[in-house]
Short mmCIF file of C-alpha atoms in Angstrom, two decimals:
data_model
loop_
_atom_site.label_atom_id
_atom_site.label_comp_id
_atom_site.label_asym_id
_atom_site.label_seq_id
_atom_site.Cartn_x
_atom_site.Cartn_y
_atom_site.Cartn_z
CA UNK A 1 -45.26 -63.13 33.31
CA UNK A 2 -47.97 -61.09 33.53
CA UNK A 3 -51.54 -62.18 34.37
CA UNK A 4 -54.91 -60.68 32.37
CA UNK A 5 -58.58 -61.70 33.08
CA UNK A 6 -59.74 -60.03 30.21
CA UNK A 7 -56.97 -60.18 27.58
CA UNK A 8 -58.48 -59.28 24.36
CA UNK A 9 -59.86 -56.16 26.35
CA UNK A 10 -56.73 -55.00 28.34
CA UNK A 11 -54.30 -55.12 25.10
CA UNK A 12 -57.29 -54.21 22.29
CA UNK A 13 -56.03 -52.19 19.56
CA UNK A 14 -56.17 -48.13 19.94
CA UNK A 15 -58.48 -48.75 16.50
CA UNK A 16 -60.68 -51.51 17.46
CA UNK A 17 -60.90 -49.63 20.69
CA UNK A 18 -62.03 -46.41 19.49
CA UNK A 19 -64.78 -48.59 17.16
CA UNK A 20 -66.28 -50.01 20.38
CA UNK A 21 -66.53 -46.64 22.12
CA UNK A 22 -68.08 -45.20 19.02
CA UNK A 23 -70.68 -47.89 19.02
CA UNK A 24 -71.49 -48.05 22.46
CA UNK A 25 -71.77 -44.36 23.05
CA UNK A 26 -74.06 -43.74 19.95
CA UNK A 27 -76.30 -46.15 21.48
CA UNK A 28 -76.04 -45.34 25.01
CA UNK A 29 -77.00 -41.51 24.36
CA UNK A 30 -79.74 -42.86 22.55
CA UNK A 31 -81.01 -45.18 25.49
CA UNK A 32 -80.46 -41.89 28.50
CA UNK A 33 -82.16 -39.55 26.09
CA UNK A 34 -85.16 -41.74 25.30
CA UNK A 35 -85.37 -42.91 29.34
CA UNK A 36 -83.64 -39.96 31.57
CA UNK A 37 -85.99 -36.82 31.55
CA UNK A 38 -83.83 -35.13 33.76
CA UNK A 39 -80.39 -35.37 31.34
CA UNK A 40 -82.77 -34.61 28.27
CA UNK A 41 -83.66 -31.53 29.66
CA UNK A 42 -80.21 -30.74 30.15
CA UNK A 43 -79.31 -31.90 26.37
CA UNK A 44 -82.28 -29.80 24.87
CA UNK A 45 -81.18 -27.38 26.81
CA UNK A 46 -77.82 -27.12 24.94
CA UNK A 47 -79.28 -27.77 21.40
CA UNK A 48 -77.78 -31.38 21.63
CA UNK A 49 -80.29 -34.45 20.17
CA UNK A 50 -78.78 -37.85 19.63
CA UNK A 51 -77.95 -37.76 15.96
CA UNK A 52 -75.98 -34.93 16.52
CA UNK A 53 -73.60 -37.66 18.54
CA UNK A 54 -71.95 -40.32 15.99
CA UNK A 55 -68.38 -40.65 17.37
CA UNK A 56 -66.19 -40.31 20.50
CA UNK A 57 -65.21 -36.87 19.00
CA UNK A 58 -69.02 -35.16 19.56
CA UNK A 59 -68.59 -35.99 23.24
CA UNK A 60 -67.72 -32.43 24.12
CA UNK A 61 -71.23 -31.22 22.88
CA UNK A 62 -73.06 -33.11 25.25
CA UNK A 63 -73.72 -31.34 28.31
CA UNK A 64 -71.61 -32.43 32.10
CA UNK A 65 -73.03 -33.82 35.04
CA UNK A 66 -72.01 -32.63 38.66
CA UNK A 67 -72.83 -33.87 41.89
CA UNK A 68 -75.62 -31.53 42.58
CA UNK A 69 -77.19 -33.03 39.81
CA UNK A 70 -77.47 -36.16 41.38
CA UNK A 71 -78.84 -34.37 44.77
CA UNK A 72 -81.14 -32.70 42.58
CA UNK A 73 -82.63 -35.52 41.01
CA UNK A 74 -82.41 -37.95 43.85
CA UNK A 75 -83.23 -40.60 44.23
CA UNK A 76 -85.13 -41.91 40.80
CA UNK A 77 -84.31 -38.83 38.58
CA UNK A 78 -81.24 -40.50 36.97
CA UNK A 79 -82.29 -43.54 36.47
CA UNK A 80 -82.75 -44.63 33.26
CA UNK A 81 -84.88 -48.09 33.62
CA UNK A 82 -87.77 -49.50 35.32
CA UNK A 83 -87.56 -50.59 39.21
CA UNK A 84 -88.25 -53.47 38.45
CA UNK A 85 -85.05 -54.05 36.24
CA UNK A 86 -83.02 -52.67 39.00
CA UNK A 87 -81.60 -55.25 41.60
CA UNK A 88 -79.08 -53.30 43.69
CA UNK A 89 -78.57 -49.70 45.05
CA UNK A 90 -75.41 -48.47 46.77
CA UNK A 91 -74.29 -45.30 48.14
CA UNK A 92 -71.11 -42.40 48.79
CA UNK A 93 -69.87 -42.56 51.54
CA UNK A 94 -70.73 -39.05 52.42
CA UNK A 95 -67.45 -37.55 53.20
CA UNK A 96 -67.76 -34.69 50.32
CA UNK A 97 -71.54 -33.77 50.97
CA UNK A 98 -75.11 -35.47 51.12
CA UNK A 99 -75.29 -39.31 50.16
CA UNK A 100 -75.95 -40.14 46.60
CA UNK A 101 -77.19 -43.06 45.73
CA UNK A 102 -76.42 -45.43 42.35
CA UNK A 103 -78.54 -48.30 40.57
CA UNK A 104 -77.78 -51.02 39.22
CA UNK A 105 -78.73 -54.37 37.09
CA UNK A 106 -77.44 -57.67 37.09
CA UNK A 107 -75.30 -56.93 33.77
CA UNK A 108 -74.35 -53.49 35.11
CA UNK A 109 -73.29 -55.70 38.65
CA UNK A 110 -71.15 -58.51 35.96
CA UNK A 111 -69.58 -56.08 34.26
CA UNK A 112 -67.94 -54.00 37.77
CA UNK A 113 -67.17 -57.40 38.95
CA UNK A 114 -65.40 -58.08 35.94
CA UNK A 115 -63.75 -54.58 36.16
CA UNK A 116 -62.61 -55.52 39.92
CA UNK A 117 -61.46 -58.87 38.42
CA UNK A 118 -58.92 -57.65 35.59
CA UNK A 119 -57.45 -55.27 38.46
CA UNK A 120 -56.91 -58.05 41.24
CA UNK A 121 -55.09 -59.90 37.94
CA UNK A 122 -53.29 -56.95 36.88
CA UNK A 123 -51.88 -57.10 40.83
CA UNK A 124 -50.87 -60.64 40.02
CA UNK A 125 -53.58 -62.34 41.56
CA UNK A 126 -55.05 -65.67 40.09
CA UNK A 127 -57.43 -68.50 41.14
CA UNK A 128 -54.54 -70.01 43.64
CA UNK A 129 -55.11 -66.91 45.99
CA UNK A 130 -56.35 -65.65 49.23
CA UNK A 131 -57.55 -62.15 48.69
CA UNK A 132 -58.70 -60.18 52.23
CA UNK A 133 -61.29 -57.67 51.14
CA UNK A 134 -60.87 -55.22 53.93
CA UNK A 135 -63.31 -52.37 52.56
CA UNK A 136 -66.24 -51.54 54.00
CA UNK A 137 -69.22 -53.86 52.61
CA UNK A 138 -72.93 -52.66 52.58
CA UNK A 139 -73.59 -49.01 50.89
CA UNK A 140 -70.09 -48.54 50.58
CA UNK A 141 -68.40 -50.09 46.93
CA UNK A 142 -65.19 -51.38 48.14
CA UNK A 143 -66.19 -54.15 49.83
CA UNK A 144 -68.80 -55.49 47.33
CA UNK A 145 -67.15 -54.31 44.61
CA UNK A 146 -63.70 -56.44 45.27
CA UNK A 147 -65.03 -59.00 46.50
CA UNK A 148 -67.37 -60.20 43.37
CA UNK A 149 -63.46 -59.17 41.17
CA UNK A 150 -62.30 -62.66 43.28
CA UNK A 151 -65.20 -64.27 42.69
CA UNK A 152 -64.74 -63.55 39.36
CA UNK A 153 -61.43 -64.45 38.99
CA UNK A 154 -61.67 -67.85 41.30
CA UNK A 155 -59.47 -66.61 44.11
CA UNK A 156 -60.49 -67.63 47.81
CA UNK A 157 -62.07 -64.61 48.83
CA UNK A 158 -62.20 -63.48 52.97
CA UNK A 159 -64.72 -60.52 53.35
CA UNK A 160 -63.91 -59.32 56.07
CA UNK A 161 -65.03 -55.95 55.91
CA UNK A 162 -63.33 -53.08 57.66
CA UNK A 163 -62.46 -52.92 61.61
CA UNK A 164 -62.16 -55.64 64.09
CA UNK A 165 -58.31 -55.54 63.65
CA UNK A 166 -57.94 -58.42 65.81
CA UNK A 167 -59.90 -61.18 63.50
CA UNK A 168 -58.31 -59.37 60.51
CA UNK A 169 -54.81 -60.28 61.51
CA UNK A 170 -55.73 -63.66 62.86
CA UNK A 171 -57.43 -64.46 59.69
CA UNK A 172 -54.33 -63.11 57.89
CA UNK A 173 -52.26 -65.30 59.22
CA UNK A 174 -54.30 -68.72 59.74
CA UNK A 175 -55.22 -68.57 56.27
CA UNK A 176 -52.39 -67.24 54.33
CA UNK A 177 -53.83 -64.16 52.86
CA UNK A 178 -51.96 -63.21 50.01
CA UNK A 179 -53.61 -60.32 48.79
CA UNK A 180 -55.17 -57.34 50.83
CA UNK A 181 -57.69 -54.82 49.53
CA UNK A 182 -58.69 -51.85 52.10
CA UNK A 183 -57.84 -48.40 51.93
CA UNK A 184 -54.42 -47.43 52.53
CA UNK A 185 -54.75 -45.63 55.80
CA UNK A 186 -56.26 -48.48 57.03
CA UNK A 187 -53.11 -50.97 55.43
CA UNK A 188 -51.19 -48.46 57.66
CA UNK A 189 -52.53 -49.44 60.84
CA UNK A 190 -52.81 -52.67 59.59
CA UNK A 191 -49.10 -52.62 59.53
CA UNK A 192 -48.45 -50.80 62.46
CA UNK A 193 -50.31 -53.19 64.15
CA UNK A 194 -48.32 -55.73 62.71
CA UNK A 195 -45.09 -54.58 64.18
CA UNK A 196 -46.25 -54.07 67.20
CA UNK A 197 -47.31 -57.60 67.65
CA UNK A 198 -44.10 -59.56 65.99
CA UNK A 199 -46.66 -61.15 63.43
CA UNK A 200 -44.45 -59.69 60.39
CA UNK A 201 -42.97 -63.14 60.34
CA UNK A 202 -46.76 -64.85 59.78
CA UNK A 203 -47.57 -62.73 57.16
CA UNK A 204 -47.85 -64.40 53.28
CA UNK A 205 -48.50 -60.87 52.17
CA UNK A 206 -47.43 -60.38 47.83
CA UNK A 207 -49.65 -57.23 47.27
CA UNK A 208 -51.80 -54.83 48.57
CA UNK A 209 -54.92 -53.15 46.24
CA UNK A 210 -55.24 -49.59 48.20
CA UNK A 211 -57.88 -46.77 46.71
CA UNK A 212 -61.10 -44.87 48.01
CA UNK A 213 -58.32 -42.06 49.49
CA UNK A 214 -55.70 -40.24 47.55
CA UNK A 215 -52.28 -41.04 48.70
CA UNK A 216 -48.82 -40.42 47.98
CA UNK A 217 -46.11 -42.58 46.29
CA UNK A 218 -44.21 -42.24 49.70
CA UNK A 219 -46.90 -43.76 51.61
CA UNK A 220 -46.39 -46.57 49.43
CA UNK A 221 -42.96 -47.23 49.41
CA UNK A 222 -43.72 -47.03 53.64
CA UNK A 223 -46.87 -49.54 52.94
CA UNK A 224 -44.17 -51.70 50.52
CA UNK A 225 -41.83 -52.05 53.21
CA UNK A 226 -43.74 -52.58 56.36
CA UNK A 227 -45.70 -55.08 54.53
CA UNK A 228 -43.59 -57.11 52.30
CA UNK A 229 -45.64 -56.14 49.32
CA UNK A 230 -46.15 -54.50 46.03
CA UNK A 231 -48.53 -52.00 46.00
CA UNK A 232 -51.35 -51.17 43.69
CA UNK A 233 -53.52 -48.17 43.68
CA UNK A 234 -57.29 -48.82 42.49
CA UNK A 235 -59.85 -45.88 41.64
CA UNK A 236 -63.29 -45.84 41.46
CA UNK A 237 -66.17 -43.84 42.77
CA UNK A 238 -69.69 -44.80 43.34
CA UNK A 239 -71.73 -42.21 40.75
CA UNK A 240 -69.82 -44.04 38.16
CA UNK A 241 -69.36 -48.10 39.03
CA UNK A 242 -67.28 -48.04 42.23
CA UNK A 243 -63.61 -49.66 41.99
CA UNK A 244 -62.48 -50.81 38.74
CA UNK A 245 -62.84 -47.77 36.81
CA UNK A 246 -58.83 -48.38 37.00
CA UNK A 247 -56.10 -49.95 38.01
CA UNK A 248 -52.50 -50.30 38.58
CA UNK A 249 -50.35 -52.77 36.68
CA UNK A 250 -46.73 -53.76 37.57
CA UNK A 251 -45.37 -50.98 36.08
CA UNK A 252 -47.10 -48.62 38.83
CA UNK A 253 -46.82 -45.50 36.84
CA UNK A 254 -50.31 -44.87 36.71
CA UNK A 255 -53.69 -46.50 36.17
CA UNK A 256 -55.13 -48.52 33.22
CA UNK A 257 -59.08 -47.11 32.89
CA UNK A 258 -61.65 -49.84 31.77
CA UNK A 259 -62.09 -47.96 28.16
CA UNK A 260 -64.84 -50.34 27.16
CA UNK A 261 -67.02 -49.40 29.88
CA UNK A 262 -65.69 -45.67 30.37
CA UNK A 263 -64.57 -42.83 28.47
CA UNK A 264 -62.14 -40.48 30.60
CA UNK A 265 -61.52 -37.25 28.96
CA UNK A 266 -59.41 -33.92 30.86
CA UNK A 267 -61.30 -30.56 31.45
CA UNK A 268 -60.06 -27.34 32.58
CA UNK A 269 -61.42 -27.03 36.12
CA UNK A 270 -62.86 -23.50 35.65
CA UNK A 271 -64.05 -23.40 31.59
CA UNK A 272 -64.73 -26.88 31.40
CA UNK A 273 -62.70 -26.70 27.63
CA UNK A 274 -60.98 -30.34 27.20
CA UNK A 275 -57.11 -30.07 27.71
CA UNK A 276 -54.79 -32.38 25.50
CA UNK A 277 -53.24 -36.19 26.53
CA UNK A 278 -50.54 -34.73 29.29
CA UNK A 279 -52.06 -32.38 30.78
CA UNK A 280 -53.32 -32.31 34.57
CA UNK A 281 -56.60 -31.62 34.51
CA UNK A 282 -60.39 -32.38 36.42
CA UNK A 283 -61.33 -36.18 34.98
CA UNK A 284 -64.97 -36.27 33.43
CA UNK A 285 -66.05 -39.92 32.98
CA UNK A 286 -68.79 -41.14 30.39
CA UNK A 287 -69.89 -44.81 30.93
CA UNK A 288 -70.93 -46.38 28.01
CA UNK A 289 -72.06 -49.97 28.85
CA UNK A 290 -74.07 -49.47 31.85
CA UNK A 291 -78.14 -50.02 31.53
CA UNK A 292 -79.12 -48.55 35.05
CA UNK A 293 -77.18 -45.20 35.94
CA UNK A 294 -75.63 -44.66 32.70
CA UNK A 295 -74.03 -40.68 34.05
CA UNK A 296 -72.68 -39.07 30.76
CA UNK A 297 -69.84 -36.75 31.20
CA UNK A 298 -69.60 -36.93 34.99
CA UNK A 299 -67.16 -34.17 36.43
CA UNK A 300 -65.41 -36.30 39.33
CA UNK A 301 -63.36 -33.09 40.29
CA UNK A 302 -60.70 -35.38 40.88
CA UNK A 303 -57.41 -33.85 39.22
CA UNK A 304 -55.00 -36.30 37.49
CA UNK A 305 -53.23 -36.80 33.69
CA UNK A 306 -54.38 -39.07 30.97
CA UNK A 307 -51.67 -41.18 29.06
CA UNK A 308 -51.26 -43.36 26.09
CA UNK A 309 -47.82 -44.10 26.69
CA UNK A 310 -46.78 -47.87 25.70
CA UNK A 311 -46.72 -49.94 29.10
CA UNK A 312 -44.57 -52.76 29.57
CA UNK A 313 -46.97 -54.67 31.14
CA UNK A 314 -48.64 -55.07 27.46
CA UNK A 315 -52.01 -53.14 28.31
CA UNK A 316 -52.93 -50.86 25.61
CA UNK A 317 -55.88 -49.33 27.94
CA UNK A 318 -55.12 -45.34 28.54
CA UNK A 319 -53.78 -44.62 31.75
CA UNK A 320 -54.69 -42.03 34.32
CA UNK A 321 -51.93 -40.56 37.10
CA UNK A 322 -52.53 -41.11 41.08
CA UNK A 323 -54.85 -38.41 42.03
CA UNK A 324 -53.41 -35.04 42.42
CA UNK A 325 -56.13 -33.74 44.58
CA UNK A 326 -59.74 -32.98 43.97
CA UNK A 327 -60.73 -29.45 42.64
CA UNK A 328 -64.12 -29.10 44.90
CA UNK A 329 -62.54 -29.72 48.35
CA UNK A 330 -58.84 -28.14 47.68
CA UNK A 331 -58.35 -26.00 50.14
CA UNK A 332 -58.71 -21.85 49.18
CA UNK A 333 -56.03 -20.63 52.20
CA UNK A 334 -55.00 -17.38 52.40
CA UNK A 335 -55.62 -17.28 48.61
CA UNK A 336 -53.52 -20.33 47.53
CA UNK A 337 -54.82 -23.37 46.59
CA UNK A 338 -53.39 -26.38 48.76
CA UNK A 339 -54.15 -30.01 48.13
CA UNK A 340 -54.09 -32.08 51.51
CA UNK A 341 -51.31 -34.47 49.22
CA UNK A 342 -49.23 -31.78 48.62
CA UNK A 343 -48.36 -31.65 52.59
CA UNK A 344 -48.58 -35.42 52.79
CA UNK A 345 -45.68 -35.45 49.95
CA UNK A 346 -43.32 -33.33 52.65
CA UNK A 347 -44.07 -35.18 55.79
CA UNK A 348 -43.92 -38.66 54.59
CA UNK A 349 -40.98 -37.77 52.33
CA UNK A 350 -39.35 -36.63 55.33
CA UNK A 351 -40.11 -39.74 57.43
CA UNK A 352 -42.98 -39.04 59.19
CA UNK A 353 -45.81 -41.09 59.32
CA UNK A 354 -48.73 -40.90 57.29
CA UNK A 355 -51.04 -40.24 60.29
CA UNK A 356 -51.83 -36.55 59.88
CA UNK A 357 -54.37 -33.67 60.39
CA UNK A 358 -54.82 -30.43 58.43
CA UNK A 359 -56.67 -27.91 60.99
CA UNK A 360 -58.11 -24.76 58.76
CA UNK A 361 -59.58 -22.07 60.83
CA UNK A 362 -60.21 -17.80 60.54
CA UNK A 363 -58.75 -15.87 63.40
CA UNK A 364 -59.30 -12.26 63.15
CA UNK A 365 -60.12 -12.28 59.23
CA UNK A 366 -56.79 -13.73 58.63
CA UNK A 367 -57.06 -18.02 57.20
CA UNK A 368 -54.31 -20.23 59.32
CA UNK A 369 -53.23 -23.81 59.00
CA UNK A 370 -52.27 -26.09 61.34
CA UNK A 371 -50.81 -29.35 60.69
CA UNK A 372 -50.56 -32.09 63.09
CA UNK A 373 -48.65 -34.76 62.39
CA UNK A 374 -47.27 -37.84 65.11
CA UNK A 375 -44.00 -38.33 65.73
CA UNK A 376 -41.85 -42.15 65.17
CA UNK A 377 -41.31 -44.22 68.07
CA UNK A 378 -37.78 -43.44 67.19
CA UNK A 379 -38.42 -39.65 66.99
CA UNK A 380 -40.42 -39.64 70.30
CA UNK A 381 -37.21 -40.10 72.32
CA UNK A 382 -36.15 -37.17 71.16
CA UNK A 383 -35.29 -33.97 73.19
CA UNK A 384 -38.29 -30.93 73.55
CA UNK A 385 -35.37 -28.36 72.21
CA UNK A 386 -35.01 -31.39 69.27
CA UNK A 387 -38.78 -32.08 68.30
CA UNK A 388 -39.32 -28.01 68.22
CA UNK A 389 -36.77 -28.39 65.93
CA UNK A 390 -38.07 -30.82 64.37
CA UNK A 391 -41.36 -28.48 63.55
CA UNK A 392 -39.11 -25.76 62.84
CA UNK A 393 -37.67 -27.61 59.44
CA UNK A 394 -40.95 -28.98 58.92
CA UNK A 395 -42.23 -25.29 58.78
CA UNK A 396 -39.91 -24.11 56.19
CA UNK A 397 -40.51 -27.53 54.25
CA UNK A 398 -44.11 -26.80 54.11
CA UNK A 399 -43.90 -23.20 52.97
CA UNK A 400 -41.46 -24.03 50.66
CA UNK A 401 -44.14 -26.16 48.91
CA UNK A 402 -47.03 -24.26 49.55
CA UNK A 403 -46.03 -20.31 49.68
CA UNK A 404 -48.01 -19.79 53.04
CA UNK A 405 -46.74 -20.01 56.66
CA UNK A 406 -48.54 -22.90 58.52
CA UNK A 407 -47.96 -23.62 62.25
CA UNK A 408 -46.57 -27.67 62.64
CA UNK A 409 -47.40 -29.33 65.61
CA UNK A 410 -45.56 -32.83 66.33
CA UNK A 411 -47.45 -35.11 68.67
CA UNK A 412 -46.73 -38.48 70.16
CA UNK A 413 -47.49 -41.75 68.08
CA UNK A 414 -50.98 -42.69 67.81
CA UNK A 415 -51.85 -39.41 69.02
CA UNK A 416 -53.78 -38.98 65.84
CA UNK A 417 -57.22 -41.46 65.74
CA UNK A 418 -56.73 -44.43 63.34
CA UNK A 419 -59.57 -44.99 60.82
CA UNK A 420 -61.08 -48.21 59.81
CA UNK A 421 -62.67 -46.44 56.62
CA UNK A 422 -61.48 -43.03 54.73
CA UNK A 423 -59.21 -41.36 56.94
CA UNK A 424 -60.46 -37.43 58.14
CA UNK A 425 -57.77 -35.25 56.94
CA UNK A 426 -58.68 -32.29 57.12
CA UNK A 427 -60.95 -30.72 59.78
CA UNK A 428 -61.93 -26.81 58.69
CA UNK A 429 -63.14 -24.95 61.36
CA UNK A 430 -64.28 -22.08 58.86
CA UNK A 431 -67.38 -23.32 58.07
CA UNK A 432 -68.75 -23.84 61.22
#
């Protein structure tokens, strides 16, 4: 049986659907031209005016919004209401560039929450459960952001906040969590930790919520195993709401978006032209509902498909794929583009763990890559002659996938510093 918070949302009609995105956008172009000097400029700029937009199908003539645009108009350029309306701010999390910060009013704070809420239902969560919100809280979405989705929904909600492993597993256990959210690198030493202790057996554990990093459908079936769990990827990112933009069902072939607060569409990295349903593409979000930091046509850079394919689980809200990388911090090596998930793909599908490190440096005007990855406790034991080797296969496995040589080093477990928040994966030494 499958649970829904939101019901007449989730499995609306593709045609009642598309009449509440018409509506809403009309009137929320209206409301950032009128209040948002800075995006006015931009749409007078492009010889757009807000008549000219009277359906989902004029989106394309309205102009996008990047990320510089938000450092350019920090910290009050974007916002399209008084101060005084405004009754939260949170922030990135930095690890792409300079902070950015996001406003937001009580509605625009009900209507993530209830965002949050349909995905902790759509992981089969309901008012009988213990949900352990493992994000970070504070500037950072995840924690607030899952945590109101309980409220929401009437589960028992621990916010605990990232780090202090210790209390998070004793909690875990004394209280029966049943439902983790944190990022998955963090589930991973979660679960490491778990083994290592013998608490697997004091674990109630059904699913895990896991977003704020990309991260590969091996990692998961690792995660789903360790853990006991199903697990459900979330996505979100602060310009926009913060999690809840979308969410995995049981079906776990991609990720319903919340289509009555946000219109996804799929550009061409380099023209910007929109690319068809099925196409990978850079994800541009419009939001539609919100009254504080209502960003129209937002490039995310994130790459990923779009899909109206029927689910099973009875939601008729379009789907986007796990993220295939991001199209402002791929990495340009040696004239190939290489997406940090690409590599994760090969290691983890080989067996290796997900605790890894992408060195880029220049040595003599030449790019190299180095990848670092630990070893099993069960591959430690292993011979020097059989862990080089091991590197050896891991080579050819690599530049099989990517078309470049990249040096593999194999180091001992927990060799590789754990993270409590979004995990460093790559460290390039060419900027510097």
């Amino acid at each position: 049986m499958q649970n829904y918070y939101q019901p007449n949302i989730e499995r609306m009609s593709r045609e009642d659907m598309t009449a509440l995105q018409n509506e809403r956008l009309v009137s929320q172009v209206k409301h950032v031209y009128k209040n948002v000097p800075y995006y006015r400029d931009l749409m007078n700029k492009k010889g757009v005016t807000p008549d000219d937009i009277k359906s989902i199908d004029d989106l394309n003539k309205l102009p996008f919004l990047t990320k510089n645009d938000l450092r350019d108009a920090y910290p009050y350029g974007l916002l399209a209401i008084p101060t005084d309306d405004a009754v939260r701010i949170q922030s990135t999390s930095g690890t792409t560039g300079k902070r950015v910060v996001a406003f937001y009013t009580q509605h625009d704070i009900d209507l993530w929450e209830d965002c949050c809420a349909r995905a902790i239902a759509a992981a089969g969560g309901t008012k009988s459960d213990v949900v352990q919100v493992s994000y970070g809280y504070g500037l950072f979405t995840g924690g607030p952001g899952l945590n109101g989705g309980s409220h929401k929904l009437g589960s028992l909600t621990l916010p605990m906040s990232s780090g202090f492993t210790d209390r998070q597993l004793q909690f875990m256990c004394d209280l029966g969590t049943t439902i983790l959210c944190c990022t998955p690198s963090y589930a991973e030493f979660l679960a490491e930790t778990i083994e290592e202790t013998g608490l697997r057996d004091k674990i109630k554990l059904k699913a895990g919520i896991f977003g704020a990093e990309a991260w590969s459908n091996e990692m998961r079936v690792r995660l789903e195993d360790k853990l006991g769990i199903k697990a459900y990827d979330i996505y979100g990112l602060t310009e926009i709401t913060g999690p809840g933009v979308s969410f995995e069902c049981s079906e776990q072939t991609g990720m319903h978006i919340n289509e009555d607060h946000f219109i996804a569409e799929t550009i061409d990295p380099v023209t910007g032209e929109n690319l068809p349903l099925g196409e990978k593409g850079e994800i541009v979000f419009t939001c539609i509902s919100k009254q504080a930091f209502p960003l129209l046509r937002y490039r995310t850079r994130d790459i990923c498909v779009l899909s109206r394919d029927e689910c099973s689980c009875g939601r008729t809200l379009t789907k986007m794929s796990r993220l295939m990388g991001r199209s402002d911090d791929m990495l340009i090596i040696k004239g190939v583009n290489v997406f940090p998930s690409q590599i994760e793909e090969v290691l983890v599908g080989s067996g290796y763990s997900a605790n890894y490190q992408l060195i880029v440096d220049r040595v003599k005007h030449s790019d190299t890559l180095e990848v670092r990855v630990e070893l099993t406790p069960e591959m430690f034991s292993d011979t020097v002659k059989a862990v080089e080797g091991r590197e050896r296969e891991l080579r050819d496995r690599i530049k099989n996938m990517l078309g470049i040589a990249a040096k593999v080093t194999l180091v001992a477990p927990k060799a590789i510093t754990r993270s409590e928040g979004k995990a460093v994966r790559v460290i390039d030494n060419r900027k510097i």
